[in-house]
């Protein structure tokens, strides 16, 4: 393929795009410890770009017209199956991302539950730490999400979950590991009990799926565990692919087929869709496929070994910081940090202040608000760090920023909930309680809080915003966040 030279007009468009990109967080170099997964191998990015370019005109909708799509998907699924100890009975699909894999796991389970005679509203049973994609799936597909409380370390007691299994449960979901604290759920115990009860068990390995196979010392969690019926694993996380790719594998051909939607009852072409989209890009599949082909098991193992070293070092750094501690016993290249309440009050570090202070130093950590579980027990607010292969090359600088940030805010009290609430314009809570806010009201609340300014710039210090989130009823926060995001893309008058 030879590149067609671009006209000055087209070049100007690309110049504007490059300019727009300058406002973005850096996607390479390890300064953003969430969202992006930098392998540190520049060649992989170029390989992916060229693969996308080659596949650009193809419609991934129809692998009979475009057999290249089927070949790549078969090879990706085959690699994933080997990596996750699946036998010939394990089959699956490449989806557009983790959320789509999780949505489809739930849709599949719901349809099978109904086919087996289930009536009414089925339940999904999962620990509180299960990814929000399952909240979304329950909402989209009409299931009830039955959340099992976890301990302060983010771990669930297997018996608490197993005690909730009954005939109206369409799916049990466990995580390898769960995103918030990297807790590895007791998968063997839960999958065995689910199997005895005849209930399918999904392992959400969206984040761990392409790292845990090479991590070492991880209890069995994949298709080697008998009761595990499906697994999601994101290619666009530790598969190092550009966004838009994940795999969903099922144990059993019939289970996989229940994921599909087909109809011939309209006057157009017969529709047979394994995933939620119709016409779709084949570019992200091609990029993910090319990267797997290039890395093979050996390079995945090396990249994972680097992440393991970096994760261990960073955990030691955090454990060495007075006033902070790592939450629970994380498994994989991610962990969460909370206030060390064993330290004297004046020596404690608030994780939200800490993340703000570290951000001032050029490193983006992810702030996770504390929440109240269904049993009323609070889970503490935390800071999330996702480690990637490139992290090892910036460890010293990052470690120094983590320590200096903590030194800056040690002893600074957390923003008090009542202070946060007092900053709310009068009547907001009443308005929200009385059946929701309209977009005008929501926008004026955001403005009153100094949020939602032009261009969507967020304040330098997010700790007050996080405290507000923790203090407000979730439906109010959710409505405000929707407004904030929706306003970002509204054309100006
Ligand atoms: C990232 C993630 C998801 C959702 O994946 P997206 O690719 O962001 O849609 C689901 N589960 C877990 C555990 C994740 O880490």
Short mmCIF file of C-alpha atoms and ligand atoms in Angstrom, two decimals:
data_model
loop_
_atom_site.label_atom_id
_atom_site.label_comp_id
_atom_site.label_asym_id
_atom_site.label_seq_id
_atom_site.Cartn_x
_atom_site.Cartn_y
_atom_site.Cartn_z
CA UNK A 1 0.00 0.00 0.00
CA UNK A 2 1.55 3.31 -1.00
CA UNK A 3 0.56 6.42 0.93
CA UNK A 4 -1.34 9.02 -1.08
CA UNK A 5 0.18 12.50 -0.56
CA UNK A 6 -2.15 14.83 1.35
CA UNK A 7 -3.43 18.18 0.15
CA UNK A 8 -2.65 21.31 2.20
CA UNK A 9 -6.29 21.28 3.36
CA UNK A 10 -5.98 17.76 4.73
CA UNK A 11 -2.64 18.57 6.32
CA UNK A 12 -4.22 21.54 8.07
CA UNK A 13 -6.90 19.26 9.50
CA UNK A 14 -4.27 16.90 10.86
CA UNK A 15 -2.34 19.84 12.29
CA UNK A 16 -5.45 20.87 14.20
CA UNK A 17 -5.82 17.30 15.46
CA UNK A 18 -2.24 17.31 16.70
CA UNK A 19 -2.92 20.57 18.45
CA UNK A 20 -6.03 19.14 20.10
CA UNK A 21 -4.02 16.15 21.28
CA UNK A 22 -1.65 18.44 23.13
CA UNK A 23 -4.34 19.07 25.73
CA UNK A 24 -4.62 15.32 26.44
CA UNK A 25 -2.98 13.46 29.28
CA UNK A 26 0.23 11.75 28.15
CA UNK A 27 -0.57 8.25 26.87
CA UNK A 28 3.04 7.15 26.96
CA UNK A 29 5.82 7.30 29.50
CA UNK A 30 4.01 5.99 32.56
CA UNK A 31 2.78 9.29 34.00
CA UNK A 32 -0.88 8.28 33.88
CA UNK A 33 -1.48 5.33 36.20
CA UNK A 34 -4.90 4.33 34.82
CA UNK A 35 -6.66 4.22 31.44
CA UNK A 36 -3.54 3.60 29.35
CA UNK A 37 -1.33 0.52 29.14
CA UNK A 38 2.04 1.42 27.71
CA UNK A 39 4.17 -1.60 26.82
CA UNK A 40 7.15 0.70 26.41
CA UNK A 41 7.79 -0.92 23.02
CA UNK A 42 7.45 1.76 20.34
CA UNK A 43 7.42 -0.84 17.61
CA UNK A 44 4.17 -2.29 18.93
CA UNK A 45 2.41 1.04 18.43
CA UNK A 46 3.63 1.27 14.87
CA UNK A 47 2.67 -2.35 14.17
CA UNK A 48 -0.84 -1.68 15.51
CA UNK A 49 -1.17 1.53 13.48
CA UNK A 50 -0.24 -0.23 10.27
CA UNK A 51 -2.55 -3.15 10.99
CA UNK A 52 -5.43 -0.71 11.53
CA UNK A 53 -4.55 1.05 8.29
CA UNK A 54 -4.65 -2.20 6.32
CA UNK A 55 -8.05 -3.14 7.75
CA UNK A 56 -9.52 0.37 7.64
CA UNK A 57 -12.05 -0.15 4.83
CA UNK A 58 -13.28 -3.56 6.03
CA UNK A 59 -16.62 -4.12 7.74
CA UNK A 60 -16.16 -6.55 10.62
CA UNK A 61 -19.88 -7.29 10.49
CA UNK A 62 -19.56 -10.07 7.96
CA UNK A 63 -16.70 -12.60 8.16
CA UNK A 64 -18.09 -14.49 5.16
CA UNK A 65 -17.53 -11.46 2.93
CA UNK A 66 -14.29 -10.55 4.74
CA UNK A 67 -12.69 -13.87 5.77
CA UNK A 68 -9.63 -12.06 7.14
CA UNK A 69 -11.81 -11.05 10.07
CA UNK A 70 -12.68 -14.67 10.85
CA UNK A 71 -9.05 -15.77 10.61
CA UNK A 72 -7.79 -13.11 12.99
CA UNK A 73 -10.61 -13.68 15.46
CA UNK A 74 -10.05 -17.46 15.40
CA UNK A 75 -6.36 -16.94 16.12
CA UNK A 76 -6.95 -14.47 18.94
CA UNK A 77 -9.55 -16.74 20.56
CA UNK A 78 -7.18 -19.69 20.13
CA UNK A 79 -4.34 -17.86 21.87
CA UNK A 80 -6.61 -16.71 24.67
CA UNK A 81 -7.98 -20.21 25.15
CA UNK A 82 -4.50 -21.72 25.53
CA UNK A 83 -3.43 -18.97 27.88
CA UNK A 84 -6.53 -19.52 30.06
CA UNK A 85 -6.23 -23.34 30.15
CA UNK A 86 -9.33 -23.94 28.07
CA UNK A 87 -9.83 -27.17 26.11
CA UNK A 88 -11.62 -27.64 22.77
CA UNK A 89 -14.94 -26.87 24.42
CA UNK A 90 -13.84 -23.31 25.19
CA UNK A 91 -14.84 -20.91 22.41
CA UNK A 92 -15.63 -17.25 22.22
CA UNK A 93 -15.58 -13.89 20.50
CA UNK A 94 -13.57 -10.72 20.26
CA UNK A 95 -15.64 -7.75 21.49
CA UNK A 96 -15.12 -3.99 21.49
CA UNK A 97 -13.95 -3.85 25.11
CA UNK A 98 -14.40 -5.01 28.67
CA UNK A 99 -17.81 -3.50 29.11
CA UNK A 100 -19.14 -5.25 26.03
CA UNK A 101 -17.63 -8.56 27.17
CA UNK A 102 -19.30 -8.18 30.58
CA UNK A 103 -22.63 -7.11 29.06
CA UNK A 104 -22.60 -10.12 26.78
CA UNK A 105 -21.67 -12.52 29.59
CA UNK A 106 -24.79 -11.32 31.43
CA UNK A 107 -27.05 -11.37 28.38
CA UNK A 108 -25.91 -14.92 27.62
CA UNK A 109 -26.58 -16.07 31.18
CA UNK A 110 -29.98 -14.39 31.26
CA UNK A 111 -31.08 -16.00 28.00
CA UNK A 112 -29.91 -19.44 29.14
CA UNK A 113 -31.66 -18.98 32.50
CA UNK A 114 -34.90 -18.17 30.70
CA UNK A 115 -34.44 -21.05 28.26
CA UNK A 116 -34.17 -23.37 31.25
CA UNK A 117 -37.55 -22.17 32.50
CA UNK A 118 -36.62 -19.21 34.68
CA UNK A 119 -39.40 -16.66 35.04
CA UNK A 120 -39.43 -13.24 36.63
CA UNK A 121 -36.37 -11.13 37.39
CA UNK A 122 -33.15 -13.14 37.61
CA UNK A 123 -30.28 -12.15 39.89
CA UNK A 124 -26.57 -11.65 39.38
CA UNK A 125 -24.66 -12.39 42.59
CA UNK A 126 -21.26 -10.72 42.94
CA UNK A 127 -19.00 -9.06 45.51
CA UNK A 128 -19.42 -5.28 45.97
CA UNK A 129 -16.07 -4.86 44.23
CA UNK A 130 -17.39 -6.24 40.92
CA UNK A 131 -16.87 -3.82 38.03
CA UNK A 132 -19.51 -1.19 37.28
CA UNK A 133 -20.04 -2.86 33.90
CA UNK A 134 -22.19 -5.40 35.77
CA UNK A 135 -24.32 -2.60 37.23
CA UNK A 136 -24.77 -1.47 33.67
CA UNK A 137 -25.59 -4.99 32.46
CA UNK A 138 -28.21 -5.45 35.18
CA UNK A 139 -29.72 -2.10 34.21
CA UNK A 140 -29.68 -2.75 30.47
CA UNK A 141 -30.93 -6.32 30.56
CA UNK A 142 -33.39 -6.27 33.44
CA UNK A 143 -31.61 -8.31 36.11
CA UNK A 144 -31.20 -7.59 39.79
CA UNK A 145 -27.63 -7.11 40.96
CA UNK A 146 -27.26 -8.73 44.37
CA UNK A 147 -24.05 -7.33 45.85
CA UNK A 148 -22.25 -9.21 48.60
CA UNK A 149 -20.40 -6.94 51.06
CA UNK A 150 -16.63 -7.28 51.32
CA UNK A 151 -14.27 -6.74 54.23
CA UNK A 152 -12.22 -3.55 54.71
CA UNK A 153 -9.43 -5.19 52.70
CA UNK A 154 -11.75 -5.60 49.70
CA UNK A 155 -11.96 -9.38 50.00
CA UNK A 156 -15.20 -11.34 50.00
CA UNK A 157 -15.85 -14.37 52.21
CA UNK A 158 -16.78 -17.24 49.87
CA UNK A 159 -19.52 -18.44 52.22
CA UNK A 160 -21.23 -15.04 52.24
CA UNK A 161 -21.61 -15.27 48.48
CA UNK A 162 -22.40 -18.97 48.34
CA UNK A 163 -25.19 -18.45 50.87
CA UNK A 164 -27.06 -16.36 48.32
CA UNK A 165 -27.19 -18.96 45.56
CA UNK A 166 -30.67 -20.12 44.62
CA UNK A 167 -32.80 -20.93 41.58
CA UNK A 168 -33.32 -17.28 40.60
CA UNK A 169 -29.59 -16.66 40.19
CA UNK A 170 -28.70 -16.48 36.49
CA UNK A 171 -25.01 -15.72 37.01
CA UNK A 172 -22.32 -15.52 39.67
CA UNK A 173 -19.54 -13.06 38.89
CA UNK A 174 -16.10 -13.11 40.48
CA UNK A 175 -13.03 -11.10 39.48
CA UNK A 176 -9.39 -11.87 38.72
CA UNK A 177 -8.67 -9.43 40.15
CA UNK A 178 -11.36 -6.85 41.00
CA UNK A 179 -10.46 -3.38 39.78
CA UNK A 180 -10.81 -1.24 42.93
CA UNK A 181 -8.27 -2.98 45.21
CA UNK A 182 -6.93 -5.79 42.99
CA UNK A 183 -8.49 -8.37 45.28
CA UNK A 184 -8.55 -11.85 43.77
CA UNK A 185 -11.90 -13.39 44.66
CA UNK A 186 -11.98 -16.96 46.08
CA UNK A 187 -12.78 -18.31 42.63
CA UNK A 188 -12.20 -22.03 43.16
CA UNK A 189 -14.52 -22.21 46.16
CA UNK A 190 -17.25 -20.09 44.63
CA UNK A 191 -17.13 -21.73 41.19
CA UNK A 192 -17.37 -25.18 42.80
CA UNK A 193 -20.46 -24.18 44.80
CA UNK A 194 -22.04 -22.52 41.76
CA UNK A 195 -21.41 -25.65 39.72
CA UNK A 196 -23.12 -27.83 42.32
CA UNK A 197 -26.08 -25.44 42.29
CA UNK A 198 -26.16 -25.52 38.48
CA UNK A 199 -25.40 -21.81 38.22
CA UNK A 200 -22.90 -20.43 35.69
CA UNK A 201 -19.85 -18.59 37.03
CA UNK A 202 -18.22 -15.75 35.11
CA UNK A 203 -14.67 -14.68 35.92
CA UNK A 204 -14.17 -11.03 35.08
CA UNK A 205 -10.50 -10.98 34.16
CA UNK A 206 -10.85 -7.86 32.06
CA UNK A 207 -7.85 -6.34 33.78
CA UNK A 208 -5.98 -9.44 34.92
CA UNK A 209 -6.62 -11.70 31.96
CA UNK A 210 -3.54 -10.83 29.96
CA UNK A 211 -1.20 -10.44 32.94
CA UNK A 212 -2.05 -13.10 35.56
CA UNK A 213 -1.16 -16.04 33.25
CA UNK A 214 2.49 -14.93 33.58
CA UNK A 215 2.39 -13.32 37.03
CA UNK A 216 3.35 -16.41 39.03
CA UNK A 217 2.05 -17.72 42.34
CA UNK A 218 -1.60 -16.94 41.60
CA UNK A 219 -4.20 -19.45 42.89
CA UNK A 220 -6.10 -21.18 40.08
CA UNK A 221 -8.72 -18.85 38.61
CA UNK A 222 -9.23 -19.63 34.91
CA UNK A 223 -10.75 -22.51 32.90
CA UNK A 224 -8.56 -24.88 34.91
CA UNK A 225 -11.23 -24.35 37.58
CA UNK A 226 -14.07 -26.66 36.73
CA UNK A 227 -17.08 -24.49 37.56
CA UNK A 228 -15.87 -21.46 35.61
CA UNK A 229 -18.21 -21.08 32.62
CA UNK A 230 -17.02 -17.82 31.03
CA UNK A 231 -14.11 -15.37 31.24
CA UNK A 232 -13.66 -11.80 29.99
CA UNK A 233 -10.11 -10.55 29.29
CA UNK A 234 -9.35 -7.17 27.75
CA UNK A 235 -6.91 -6.97 24.88
CA UNK A 236 -6.84 -3.19 25.21
CA UNK A 237 -5.44 -3.42 28.75
CA UNK A 238 -2.58 -5.87 29.29
CA UNK A 239 -2.91 -7.16 25.72
CA UNK A 240 -1.37 -3.72 24.90
CA UNK A 241 -3.78 -3.23 21.98
CA UNK A 242 -5.30 0.14 21.10
CA UNK A 243 -8.74 0.67 22.62
CA UNK A 244 -11.59 -1.37 21.19
CA UNK A 245 -10.70 -5.01 21.88
CA UNK A 246 -11.48 -7.66 24.49
CA UNK A 247 -12.23 -11.37 24.46
CA UNK A 248 -15.16 -13.20 25.97
CA UNK A 249 -14.71 -16.96 26.21
CA UNK A 250 -17.34 -19.52 27.15
CA UNK A 251 -17.06 -23.13 28.24
CA UNK A 252 -19.32 -25.00 25.84
CA UNK A 253 -20.34 -24.30 22.28
CA UNK A 254 -23.99 -23.92 23.22
CA UNK A 255 -23.22 -21.30 25.84
CA UNK A 256 -21.31 -19.30 23.24
CA UNK A 257 -24.17 -19.55 20.76
CA UNK A 258 -26.53 -18.04 23.36
CA UNK A 259 -24.41 -14.89 23.14
CA UNK A 260 -25.48 -14.34 19.52
CA UNK A 261 -28.43 -12.46 18.15
CA UNK A 262 -29.89 -13.51 14.81
CA UNK A 263 -32.96 -12.47 12.88
CA UNK A 264 -34.32 -13.08 9.41
CA UNK A 265 -37.61 -11.34 10.18
CA UNK A 266 -37.09 -8.12 8.33
CA UNK A 267 -36.91 -7.39 4.61
CA UNK A 268 -33.16 -6.75 4.62
CA UNK A 269 -30.08 -8.98 4.87
CA UNK A 270 -30.11 -11.79 7.46
CA UNK A 271 -28.62 -10.46 10.69
CA UNK A 272 -26.27 -12.68 12.72
CA UNK A 273 -24.34 -10.74 15.36
CA UNK A 274 -22.08 -12.33 17.97
CA UNK A 275 -21.65 -8.96 19.70
CA UNK A 276 -23.70 -5.84 20.34
CA UNK A 277 -22.71 -3.87 17.28
CA UNK A 278 -23.72 -4.40 13.70
CA UNK A 279 -21.25 -2.86 11.28
CA UNK A 280 -17.96 -2.54 13.05
CA UNK A 281 -14.34 -1.70 12.56
CA UNK A 282 -11.98 -4.61 12.02
CA UNK A 283 -9.07 -2.33 12.87
CA UNK A 284 -9.00 -2.94 16.60
CA UNK A 285 -9.19 -6.70 16.06
CA UNK A 286 -6.34 -6.48 13.55
CA UNK A 287 -4.21 -4.39 15.91
CA UNK A 288 -4.80 -6.76 18.83
CA UNK A 289 -4.12 -9.77 16.63
CA UNK A 290 -0.87 -8.29 15.29
CA UNK A 291 0.37 -7.49 18.79
CA UNK A 292 -0.33 -11.01 20.05
CA UNK A 293 1.45 -12.48 17.02
CA UNK A 294 4.42 -10.22 17.68
CA UNK A 295 4.68 -10.74 21.43
CA UNK A 296 3.90 -14.42 21.74
CA UNK A 297 3.95 -16.01 25.18
CA UNK A 298 7.58 -15.19 25.78
CA UNK A 299 7.33 -11.41 25.48
CA UNK A 300 4.10 -11.34 27.44
CA UNK A 301 6.00 -13.15 30.19
CA UNK A 302 8.86 -10.62 30.07
CA UNK A 303 6.54 -7.60 30.13
CA UNK A 304 4.64 -9.13 33.04
CA UNK A 305 7.87 -9.84 34.94
CA UNK A 306 8.81 -6.17 34.58
CA UNK A 307 5.42 -5.11 35.93
CA UNK A 308 5.78 -7.48 38.83
CA UNK A 309 9.11 -5.97 39.81
CA UNK A 310 7.72 -2.44 39.47
CA UNK A 311 4.59 -3.31 41.46
CA UNK A 312 6.62 -4.82 44.30
CA UNK A 313 8.88 -1.80 44.44
CA UNK A 314 5.98 0.65 44.46
CA UNK A 315 4.17 -1.30 47.16
CA UNK A 316 7.32 -1.09 49.26
CA UNK A 317 7.50 2.65 48.59
CA UNK A 318 3.90 3.12 49.74
CA UNK A 319 4.35 0.88 52.78
CA UNK A 320 7.34 3.03 53.66
CA UNK A 321 5.30 6.24 53.56
CA UNK A 322 4.06 7.22 57.00
CA UNK A 323 0.28 7.68 57.05
CA UNK A 324 -0.53 5.55 54.00
CA UNK A 325 -0.89 1.84 53.41
CA UNK A 326 -1.71 -0.59 50.60
CA UNK A 327 -5.26 -1.98 50.84
CA UNK A 328 -5.53 -5.74 51.45
CA UNK A 329 -3.48 -8.26 49.48
CA UNK A 330 -3.55 -7.15 45.86
CA UNK A 331 -2.83 -9.65 43.07
CA UNK A 332 -1.52 -8.39 39.72
CA UNK A 333 -0.10 -5.10 38.43
CA UNK A 334 -2.45 -2.78 40.32
CA UNK A 335 -3.24 -1.80 43.89
CA UNK A 336 -5.09 0.73 46.00
CA UNK A 337 -3.78 2.95 48.78
CA UNK A 338 -5.67 4.19 51.83
CA UNK A 339 -4.98 6.17 54.97
CA UNK A 340 -3.05 4.20 57.55
CA UNK A 341 -5.38 4.63 60.49
CA UNK A 342 -2.77 3.05 62.76
CA UNK A 343 -0.71 6.23 62.41
CA UNK A 344 -1.34 9.15 64.77
CA UNK A 345 -4.02 11.50 63.40
CA UNK A 346 -1.50 14.26 62.79
CA UNK A 347 0.65 11.85 60.74
CA UNK A 348 -2.13 10.39 58.60
CA UNK A 349 -2.38 11.08 54.88
CA UNK A 350 -5.74 11.54 53.16
CA UNK A 351 -5.66 9.62 49.84
CA UNK A 352 -7.58 12.32 47.96
CA UNK A 353 -5.21 15.08 49.10
CA UNK A 354 -2.30 12.79 48.31
CA UNK A 355 -3.46 12.11 44.74
CA UNK A 356 -3.93 15.85 44.22
CA UNK A 357 -0.44 16.59 45.53
CA UNK A 358 1.09 13.85 43.37
CA UNK A 359 -0.80 15.20 40.34
CA UNK A 360 0.77 18.62 40.92
CA UNK A 361 4.06 16.82 40.43
CA UNK A 362 2.96 15.49 37.05
CA UNK A 363 1.69 12.00 37.87
CA UNK A 364 -1.95 11.05 37.46
CA UNK A 365 -3.27 8.66 40.10
CA UNK A 366 -6.93 7.66 40.18
CA UNK A 367 -9.10 8.82 43.08
CA UNK A 368 -11.69 6.29 44.24
CA UNK A 369 -14.44 7.59 46.52
CA UNK A 370 -15.41 5.67 49.66
CA UNK A 371 -18.81 4.02 49.43
CA UNK A 372 -21.41 2.60 51.79
CA UNK A 373 -22.06 -1.11 51.15
CA UNK A 374 -25.57 -2.61 51.20
CA UNK A 375 -24.96 -3.77 54.79
CA UNK A 376 -24.16 -0.21 55.86
CA UNK A 377 -20.44 -0.86 56.29
CA UNK A 378 -18.28 1.81 54.72
CA UNK A 379 -15.41 1.02 52.36
CA UNK A 380 -12.65 3.56 52.68
CA UNK A 381 -11.68 6.05 50.00
CA UNK A 382 -8.57 5.05 48.13
CA UNK A 383 -6.10 5.98 45.43
CA UNK A 384 -5.69 3.53 42.58
CA UNK A 385 -2.43 2.78 40.78
CA UNK A 386 -2.27 0.72 37.60
CA UNK A 387 1.27 -0.38 36.77
CA UNK A 388 2.37 -1.00 33.19
CA UNK A 389 5.62 -2.30 31.68
CA UNK A 390 6.89 1.23 31.19
CA UNK A 391 6.56 1.95 34.93
CA UNK A 392 9.83 0.19 35.69
CA UNK A 393 11.74 2.80 33.70
CA UNK A 394 10.35 5.69 35.78
CA UNK A 395 10.31 4.07 39.22
CA UNK A 396 12.68 6.43 40.94
CA UNK A 397 10.96 9.59 39.79
CA UNK A 398 7.53 8.17 40.55
CA UNK A 399 8.59 6.94 43.98
CA UNK A 400 9.99 10.37 44.79
CA UNK A 401 6.72 12.04 43.72
CA UNK A 402 4.68 9.62 45.86
CA UNK A 403 6.81 10.42 48.91
CA UNK A 404 6.94 14.17 48.32
CA UNK A 405 3.18 14.33 47.76
CA UNK A 406 2.57 12.56 51.05
CA UNK A 407 5.01 14.85 52.87
CA UNK A 408 3.10 17.85 51.56
CA UNK A 409 -0.33 16.78 52.81
CA UNK A 410 0.50 14.67 55.89
CA UNK A 411 -1.77 15.74 58.73
CA UNK A 412 -4.04 17.82 56.48
CA UNK A 413 -7.56 16.77 57.46
CA UNK A 414 -9.82 15.29 54.79
CA UNK A 415 -12.38 17.71 53.37
CA UNK A 416 -15.30 17.28 55.77
CA UNK A 417 -18.58 16.10 54.28
CA UNK A 418 -20.56 18.90 55.89
CA UNK A 419 -18.19 21.49 54.44
CA UNK A 420 -18.63 19.90 51.05
CA UNK A 421 -22.40 19.87 51.39
CA UNK A 422 -22.45 23.46 52.62
CA UNK A 423 -20.93 24.46 49.29
CA UNK A 424 -24.07 23.23 47.52
CA UNK A 425 -26.58 25.83 46.37
CA UNK A 426 -29.73 25.74 48.54
CA UNK A 427 -32.52 23.42 47.44
CA UNK A 428 -30.43 21.01 45.38
CA UNK A 429 -30.98 18.02 47.60
CA UNK A 430 -34.70 18.72 47.84
CA UNK A 431 -34.94 19.12 44.06
CA UNK A 432 -33.09 15.87 43.48
CA UNK A 433 -35.20 14.03 46.04
CA UNK A 434 -38.37 15.32 44.42
CA UNK A 435 -37.91 13.30 41.27
CA UNK A 436 -34.69 14.38 39.64
CA UNK A 437 -33.07 17.52 38.36
CA UNK A 438 -33.53 19.03 34.95
CA UNK A 439 -30.40 19.90 33.01
CA UNK A 440 -30.73 23.59 33.81
CA UNK A 441 -30.75 22.98 37.56
CA UNK A 442 -27.95 20.46 37.33
CA UNK A 443 -25.85 22.91 35.32
CA UNK A 444 -26.35 25.68 37.83
CA UNK A 445 -25.37 23.37 40.70
CA UNK A 446 -22.20 22.46 38.83
CA UNK A 447 -21.46 26.10 38.26
CA UNK A 448 -22.07 26.84 41.94
CA UNK A 449 -19.46 24.20 42.71
CA UNK A 450 -16.99 25.71 40.27
CA UNK A 451 -17.29 22.71 37.95
CA UNK A 452 -18.31 22.41 34.34
CA UNK A 453 -16.45 25.48 33.17
CA UNK A 454 -15.51 26.09 29.57
CA UNK A 455 -13.62 23.23 27.94
CA UNK A 456 -14.45 20.92 30.83
CA UNK A 457 -11.35 21.84 32.81
CA UNK A 458 -11.44 20.29 36.27
CA UNK A 459 -10.16 22.09 39.34
CA UNK A 460 -6.52 21.59 40.37
CA UNK A 461 -7.64 20.01 43.60
CA UNK A 462 -10.19 17.24 43.27
CA UNK A 463 -10.35 16.30 46.97
CA UNK A 464 -13.30 18.64 47.67
CA UNK A 465 -15.20 17.21 44.69
CA UNK A 466 -14.54 13.64 45.86
CA UNK A 467 -15.75 14.51 49.36
CA UNK A 468 -18.90 15.92 47.90
CA UNK A 469 -19.46 12.73 45.93
CA UNK A 470 -19.06 10.72 49.10
CA UNK A 471 -21.53 12.93 50.98
CA UNK A 472 -24.29 13.22 48.37
CA UNK A 473 -26.86 10.53 47.65
CA UNK A 474 -25.58 8.55 44.62
CA UNK A 475 -28.52 9.51 42.42
CA UNK A 476 -27.64 13.19 42.87
CA UNK A 477 -23.96 12.68 42.09
CA UNK A 478 -24.82 10.51 39.12
CA UNK A 479 -27.13 13.16 37.69
CA UNK A 480 -24.51 15.87 38.16
CA UNK A 481 -21.83 13.78 36.49
CA UNK A 482 -24.11 13.11 33.54
CA UNK A 483 -24.63 16.84 33.20
CA UNK A 484 -20.91 17.55 33.43
CA UNK A 485 -20.09 15.06 30.68
CA UNK A 486 -23.04 15.93 28.45
CA UNK A 487 -22.16 19.64 28.50
CA UNK A 488 -18.66 18.77 27.29
CA UNK A 489 -19.93 17.71 23.89
CA UNK A 490 -22.69 20.24 23.38
CA UNK A 491 -22.05 22.55 20.44
CA UNK A 492 -22.00 26.12 21.68
CA UNK A 493 -24.95 28.29 20.68
C1 LIG B 1 -11.64 -2.27 32.77
C2 LIG B 1 -12.51 -3.30 33.40
C3 LIG B 1 -13.79 -3.58 32.91
C4 LIG B 1 -14.45 -2.75 31.83
O1 LIG B 1 -13.69 -2.65 30.72
P1 LIG B 1 -13.71 -1.47 29.66
O2 LIG B 1 -12.74 -1.98 28.70
O3 LIG B 1 -13.28 -0.22 30.35
O4 LIG B 1 -15.08 -1.35 29.09
C5 LIG B 1 -14.49 -4.61 33.51
N1 LIG B 1 -13.99 -5.29 34.53
C6 LIG B 1 -12.78 -5.02 35.05
C7 LIG B 1 -12.28 -5.83 36.22
C8 LIG B 1 -12.00 -4.01 34.51
O5 LIG B 1 -10.80 -3.72 35.04
#
